[in-house]
mmCIF file of C-alpha atoms and ligand atoms in Angstrom:
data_model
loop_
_atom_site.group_PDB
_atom_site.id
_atom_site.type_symbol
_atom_site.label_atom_id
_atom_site.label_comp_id
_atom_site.label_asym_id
_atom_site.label_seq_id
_atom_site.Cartn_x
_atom_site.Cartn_y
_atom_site.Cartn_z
ATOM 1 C CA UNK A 1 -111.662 -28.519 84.887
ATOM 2 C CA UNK A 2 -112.917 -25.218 84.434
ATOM 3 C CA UNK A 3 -114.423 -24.031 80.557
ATOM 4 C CA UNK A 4 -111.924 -21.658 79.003
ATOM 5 C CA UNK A 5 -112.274 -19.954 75.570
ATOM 6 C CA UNK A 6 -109.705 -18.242 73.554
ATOM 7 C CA UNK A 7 -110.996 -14.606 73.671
ATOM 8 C CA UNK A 8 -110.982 -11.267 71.788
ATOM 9 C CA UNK A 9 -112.725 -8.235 70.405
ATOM 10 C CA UNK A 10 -112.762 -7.040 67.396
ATOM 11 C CA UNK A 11 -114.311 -4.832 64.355
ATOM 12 C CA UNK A 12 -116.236 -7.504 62.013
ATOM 13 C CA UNK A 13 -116.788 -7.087 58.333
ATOM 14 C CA UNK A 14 -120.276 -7.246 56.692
ATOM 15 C CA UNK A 15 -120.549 -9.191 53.809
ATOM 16 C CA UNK A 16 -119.914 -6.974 51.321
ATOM 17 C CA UNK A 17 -116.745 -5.915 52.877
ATOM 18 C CA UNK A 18 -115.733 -9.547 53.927
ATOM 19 C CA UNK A 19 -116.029 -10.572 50.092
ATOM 20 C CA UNK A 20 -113.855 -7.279 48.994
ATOM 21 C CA UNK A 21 -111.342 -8.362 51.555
ATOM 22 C CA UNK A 22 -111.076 -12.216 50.778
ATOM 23 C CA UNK A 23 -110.722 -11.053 47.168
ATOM 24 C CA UNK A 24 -107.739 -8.801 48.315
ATOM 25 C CA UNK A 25 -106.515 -11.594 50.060
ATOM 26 C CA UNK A 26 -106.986 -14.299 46.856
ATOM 27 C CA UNK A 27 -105.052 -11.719 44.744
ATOM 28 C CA UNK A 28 -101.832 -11.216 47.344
ATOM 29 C CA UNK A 29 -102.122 -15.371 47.473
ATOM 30 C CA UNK A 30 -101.406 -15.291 44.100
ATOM 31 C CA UNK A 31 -98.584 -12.606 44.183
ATOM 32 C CA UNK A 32 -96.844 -13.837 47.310
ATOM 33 C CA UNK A 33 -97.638 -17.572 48.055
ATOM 34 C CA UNK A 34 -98.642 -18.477 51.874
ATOM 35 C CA UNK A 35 -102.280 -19.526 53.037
ATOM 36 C CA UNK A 36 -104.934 -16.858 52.439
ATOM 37 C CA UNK A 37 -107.342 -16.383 55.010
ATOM 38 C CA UNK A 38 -110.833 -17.813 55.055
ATOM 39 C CA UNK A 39 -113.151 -15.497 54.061
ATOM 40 C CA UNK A 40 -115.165 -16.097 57.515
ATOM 41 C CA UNK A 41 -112.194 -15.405 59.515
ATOM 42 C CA UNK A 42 -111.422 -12.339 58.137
ATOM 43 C CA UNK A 43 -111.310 -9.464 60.866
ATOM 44 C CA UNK A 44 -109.856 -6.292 62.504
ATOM 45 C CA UNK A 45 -108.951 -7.300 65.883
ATOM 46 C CA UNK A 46 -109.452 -4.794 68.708
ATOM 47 C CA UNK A 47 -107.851 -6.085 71.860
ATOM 48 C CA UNK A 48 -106.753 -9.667 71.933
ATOM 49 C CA UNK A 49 -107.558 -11.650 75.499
ATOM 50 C CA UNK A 50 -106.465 -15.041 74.574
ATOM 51 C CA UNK A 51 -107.391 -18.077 77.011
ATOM 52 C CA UNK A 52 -109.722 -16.785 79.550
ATOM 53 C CA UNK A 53 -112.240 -18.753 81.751
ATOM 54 C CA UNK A 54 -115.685 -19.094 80.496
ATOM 55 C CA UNK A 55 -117.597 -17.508 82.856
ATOM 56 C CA UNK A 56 -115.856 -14.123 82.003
ATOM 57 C CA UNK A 57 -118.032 -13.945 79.352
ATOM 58 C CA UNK A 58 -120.559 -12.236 81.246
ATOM 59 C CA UNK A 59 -118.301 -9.558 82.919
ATOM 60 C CA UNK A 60 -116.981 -9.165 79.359
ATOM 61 C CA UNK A 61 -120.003 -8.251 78.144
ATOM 62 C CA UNK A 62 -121.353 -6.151 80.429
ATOM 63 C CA UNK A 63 -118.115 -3.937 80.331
ATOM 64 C CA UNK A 64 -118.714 -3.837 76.301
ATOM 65 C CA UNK A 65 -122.017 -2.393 76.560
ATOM 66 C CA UNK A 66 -120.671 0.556 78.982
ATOM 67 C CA UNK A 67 -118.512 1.541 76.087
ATOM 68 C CA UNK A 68 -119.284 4.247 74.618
ATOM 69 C CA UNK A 69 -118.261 4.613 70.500
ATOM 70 C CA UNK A 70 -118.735 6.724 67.504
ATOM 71 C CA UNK A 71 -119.296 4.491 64.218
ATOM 72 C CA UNK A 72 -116.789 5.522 61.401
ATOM 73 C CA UNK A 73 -115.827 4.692 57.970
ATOM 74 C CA UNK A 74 -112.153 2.806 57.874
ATOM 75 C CA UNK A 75 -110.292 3.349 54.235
ATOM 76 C CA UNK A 76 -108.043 0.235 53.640
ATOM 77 C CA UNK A 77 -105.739 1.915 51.877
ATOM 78 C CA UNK A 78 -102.643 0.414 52.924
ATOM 79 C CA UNK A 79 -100.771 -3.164 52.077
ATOM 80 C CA UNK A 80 -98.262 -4.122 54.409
ATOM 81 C CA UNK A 81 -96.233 -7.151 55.200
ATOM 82 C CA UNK A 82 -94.273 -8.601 58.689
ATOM 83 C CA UNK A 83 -90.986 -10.263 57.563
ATOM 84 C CA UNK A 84 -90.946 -11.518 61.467
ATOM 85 C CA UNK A 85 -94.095 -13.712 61.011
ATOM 86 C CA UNK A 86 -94.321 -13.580 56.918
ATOM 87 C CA UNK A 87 -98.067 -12.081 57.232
ATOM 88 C CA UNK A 88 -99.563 -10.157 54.746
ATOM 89 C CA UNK A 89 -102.049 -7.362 55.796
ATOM 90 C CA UNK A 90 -104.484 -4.599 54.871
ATOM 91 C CA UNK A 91 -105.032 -1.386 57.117
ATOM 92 C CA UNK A 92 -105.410 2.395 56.791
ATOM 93 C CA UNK A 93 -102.958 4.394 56.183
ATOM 94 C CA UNK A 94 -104.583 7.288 58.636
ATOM 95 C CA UNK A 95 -106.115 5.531 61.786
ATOM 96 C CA UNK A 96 -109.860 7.390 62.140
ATOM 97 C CA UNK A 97 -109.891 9.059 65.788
ATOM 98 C CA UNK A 98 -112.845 7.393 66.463
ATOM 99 C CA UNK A 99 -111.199 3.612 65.739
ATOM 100 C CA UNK A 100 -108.545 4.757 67.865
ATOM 101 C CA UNK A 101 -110.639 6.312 70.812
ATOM 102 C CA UNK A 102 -112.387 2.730 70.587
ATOM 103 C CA UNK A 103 -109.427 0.863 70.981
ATOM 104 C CA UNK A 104 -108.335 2.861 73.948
ATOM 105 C CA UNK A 105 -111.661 3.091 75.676
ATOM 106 C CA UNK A 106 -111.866 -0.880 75.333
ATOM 107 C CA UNK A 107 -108.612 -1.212 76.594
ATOM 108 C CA UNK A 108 -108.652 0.705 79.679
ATOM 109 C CA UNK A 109 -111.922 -0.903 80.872
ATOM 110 C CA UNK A 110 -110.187 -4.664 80.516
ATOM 111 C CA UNK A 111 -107.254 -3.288 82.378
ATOM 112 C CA UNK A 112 -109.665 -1.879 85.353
ATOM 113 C CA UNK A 113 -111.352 -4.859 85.305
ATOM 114 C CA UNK A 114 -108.292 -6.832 85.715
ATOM 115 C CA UNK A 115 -107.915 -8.619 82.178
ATOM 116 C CA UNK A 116 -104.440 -9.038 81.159
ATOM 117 C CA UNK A 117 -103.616 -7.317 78.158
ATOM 118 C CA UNK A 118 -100.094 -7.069 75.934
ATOM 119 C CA UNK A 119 -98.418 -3.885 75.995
ATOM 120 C CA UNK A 120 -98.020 -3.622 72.532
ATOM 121 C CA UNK A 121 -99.171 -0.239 71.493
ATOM 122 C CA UNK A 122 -102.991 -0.741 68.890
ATOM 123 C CA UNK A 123 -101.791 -1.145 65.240
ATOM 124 C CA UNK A 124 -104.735 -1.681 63.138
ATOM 125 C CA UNK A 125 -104.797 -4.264 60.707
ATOM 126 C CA UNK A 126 -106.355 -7.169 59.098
ATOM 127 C CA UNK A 127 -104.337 -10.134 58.107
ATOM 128 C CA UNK A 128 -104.597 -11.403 54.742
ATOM 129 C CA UNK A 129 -102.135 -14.256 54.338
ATOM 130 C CA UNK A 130 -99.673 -16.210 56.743
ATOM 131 C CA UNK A 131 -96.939 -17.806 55.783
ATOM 132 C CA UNK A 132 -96.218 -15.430 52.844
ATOM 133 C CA UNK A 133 -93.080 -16.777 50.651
ATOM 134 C CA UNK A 134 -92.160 -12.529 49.581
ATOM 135 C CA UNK A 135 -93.517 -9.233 49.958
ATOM 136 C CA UNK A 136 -96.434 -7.693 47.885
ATOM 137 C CA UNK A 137 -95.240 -5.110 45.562
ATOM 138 C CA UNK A 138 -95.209 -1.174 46.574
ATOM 139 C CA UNK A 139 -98.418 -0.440 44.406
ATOM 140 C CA UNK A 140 -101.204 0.925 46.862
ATOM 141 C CA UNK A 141 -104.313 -1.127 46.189
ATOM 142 C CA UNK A 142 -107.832 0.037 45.000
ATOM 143 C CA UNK A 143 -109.841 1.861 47.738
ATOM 144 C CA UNK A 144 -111.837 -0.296 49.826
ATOM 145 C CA UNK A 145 -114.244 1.215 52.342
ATOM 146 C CA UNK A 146 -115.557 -0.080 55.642
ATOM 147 C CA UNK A 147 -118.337 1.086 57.371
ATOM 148 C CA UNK A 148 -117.859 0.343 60.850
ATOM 149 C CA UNK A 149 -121.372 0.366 62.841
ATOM 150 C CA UNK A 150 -120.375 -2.355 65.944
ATOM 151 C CA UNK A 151 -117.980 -3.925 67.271
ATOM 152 C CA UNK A 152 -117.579 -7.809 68.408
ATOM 153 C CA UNK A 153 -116.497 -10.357 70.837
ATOM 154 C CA UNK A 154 -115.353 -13.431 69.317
ATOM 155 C CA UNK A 155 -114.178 -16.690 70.557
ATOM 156 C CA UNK A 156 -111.416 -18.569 68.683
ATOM 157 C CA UNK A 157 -111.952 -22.317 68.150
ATOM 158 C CA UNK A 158 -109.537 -24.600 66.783
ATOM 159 C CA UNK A 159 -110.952 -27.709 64.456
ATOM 160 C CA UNK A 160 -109.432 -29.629 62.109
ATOM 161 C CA UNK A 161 -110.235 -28.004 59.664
ATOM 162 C CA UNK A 162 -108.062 -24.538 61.111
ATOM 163 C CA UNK A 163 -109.512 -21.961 63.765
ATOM 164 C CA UNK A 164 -113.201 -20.951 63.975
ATOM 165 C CA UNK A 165 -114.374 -17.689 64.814
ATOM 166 C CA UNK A 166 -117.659 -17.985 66.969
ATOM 167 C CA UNK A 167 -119.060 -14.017 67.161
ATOM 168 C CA UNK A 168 -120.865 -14.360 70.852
ATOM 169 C CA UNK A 169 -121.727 -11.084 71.182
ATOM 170 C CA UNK A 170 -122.117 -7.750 69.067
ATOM 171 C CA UNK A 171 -121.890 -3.735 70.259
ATOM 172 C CA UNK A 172 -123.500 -0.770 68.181
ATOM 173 C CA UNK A 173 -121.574 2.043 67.957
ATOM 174 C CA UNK A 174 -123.136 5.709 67.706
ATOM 175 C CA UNK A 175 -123.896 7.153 64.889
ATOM 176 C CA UNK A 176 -122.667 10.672 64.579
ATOM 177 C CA UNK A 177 -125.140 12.934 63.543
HETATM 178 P P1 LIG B 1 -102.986 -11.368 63.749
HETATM 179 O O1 LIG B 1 -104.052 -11.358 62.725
HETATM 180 O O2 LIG B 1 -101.984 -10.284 63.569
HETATM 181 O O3 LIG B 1 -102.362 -12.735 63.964
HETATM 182 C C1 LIG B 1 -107.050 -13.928 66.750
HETATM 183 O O4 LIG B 1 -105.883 -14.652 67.017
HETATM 184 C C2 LIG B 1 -106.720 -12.497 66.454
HETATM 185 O O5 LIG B 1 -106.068 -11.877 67.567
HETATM 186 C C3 LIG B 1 -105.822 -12.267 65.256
HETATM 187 O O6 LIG B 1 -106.334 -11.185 64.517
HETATM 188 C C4 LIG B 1 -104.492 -11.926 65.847
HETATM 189 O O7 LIG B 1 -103.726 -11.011 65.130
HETATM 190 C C5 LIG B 1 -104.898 -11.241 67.140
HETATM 191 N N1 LIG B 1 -103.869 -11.278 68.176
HETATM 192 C C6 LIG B 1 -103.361 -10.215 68.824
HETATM 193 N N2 LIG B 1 -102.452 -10.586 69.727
HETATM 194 C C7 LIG B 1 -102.356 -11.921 69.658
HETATM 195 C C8 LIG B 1 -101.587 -12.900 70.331
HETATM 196 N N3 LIG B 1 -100.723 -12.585 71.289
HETATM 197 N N4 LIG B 1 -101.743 -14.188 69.974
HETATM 198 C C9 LIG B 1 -102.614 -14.540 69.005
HETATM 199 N N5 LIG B 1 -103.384 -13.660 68.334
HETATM 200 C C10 LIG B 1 -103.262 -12.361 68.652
#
């Protein structure tokens, strides 16, 4: 049978940022029960592939180097939670054009290319906590800020010790001047 890998792309934190955001995560834990995330599976997903074959990889990654991005700075200012799938999340409150013209650009090169994509319009976010047993209270949290310089392609790996997040390949993005 033909390799497949479960696929997507997606805004990575550095370490700084990954420890700010695990600690964000720890603390909604403790308000709101559920499973926080591992700190090395923390992420901002960009466009979400799923199972794909494994020699896509190198069409995928050609078509990520033709994009063409701005790096920004992403304010996760917001906490918000999905009653529908009890997940607790961080995001900002004001998407940066730049984010969004990333998102887009990605996501009309996978449709030319022929990936299948969800409709779903982009909503940025990074989950925090699954299975959440209430909502985290209205308070907005301490400024945290992200400076976005790349973007990823990750492949998602299930063990049994939960999923895996293997980067397998990394994008700059522009800085502005
Ligand atoms: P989530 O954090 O809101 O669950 C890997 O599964 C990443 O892809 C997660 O960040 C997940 O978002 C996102 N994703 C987007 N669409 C998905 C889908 N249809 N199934 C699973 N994950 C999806």
């Amino acid at each position: 049978m033909e390799p497949r890998l479960r696929l997507f792309f997606a805004l990575w934190p550095d370490s700084a940022t990954s420890a700010a955001l695990h600690a964000r995560a720890r603390a909604l834990h403790t308000e709101c029960g559920g499973r926080a995330m591992r700190r090395d599976t923390i992420h901002l997903t960009l466009a979400f592939l799923g199972d794909t074959p494994a020699r896509e990889v190198q069409r995928l990654r050609a078509l990520a180097a033709q994009v063409d991005g701005e790096s920004f700075a992403l304010a996760l200012d917001h906490v918000g939670s999905w009653k529908r799938n009890r997940v607790l999340w961080t995001g900002p409150s004001i998407v940066p054009p730049a984010l969004a013209a990333l998102a887009q650009d990605l996501e009309a090169r996978l449709r030319a290319a022929g990936f299948a994509l969800e409709e779903r319009a982009f909503s940025p976010h990074v989950t925090l906590v699954r299975n959440a047993r209430a909502a985290p209270a209205e308070a907005p949290p301490a400024p945290l800020r992200w400076s976005v310089a790349s973007f990823v392609l990750v492949a998602s790996e299930r063990s049994a010790a939960g999923a895996h997040y293997r980067v397998i390949g990394r994008w700059p993005l522009q800085q502005r001047v």
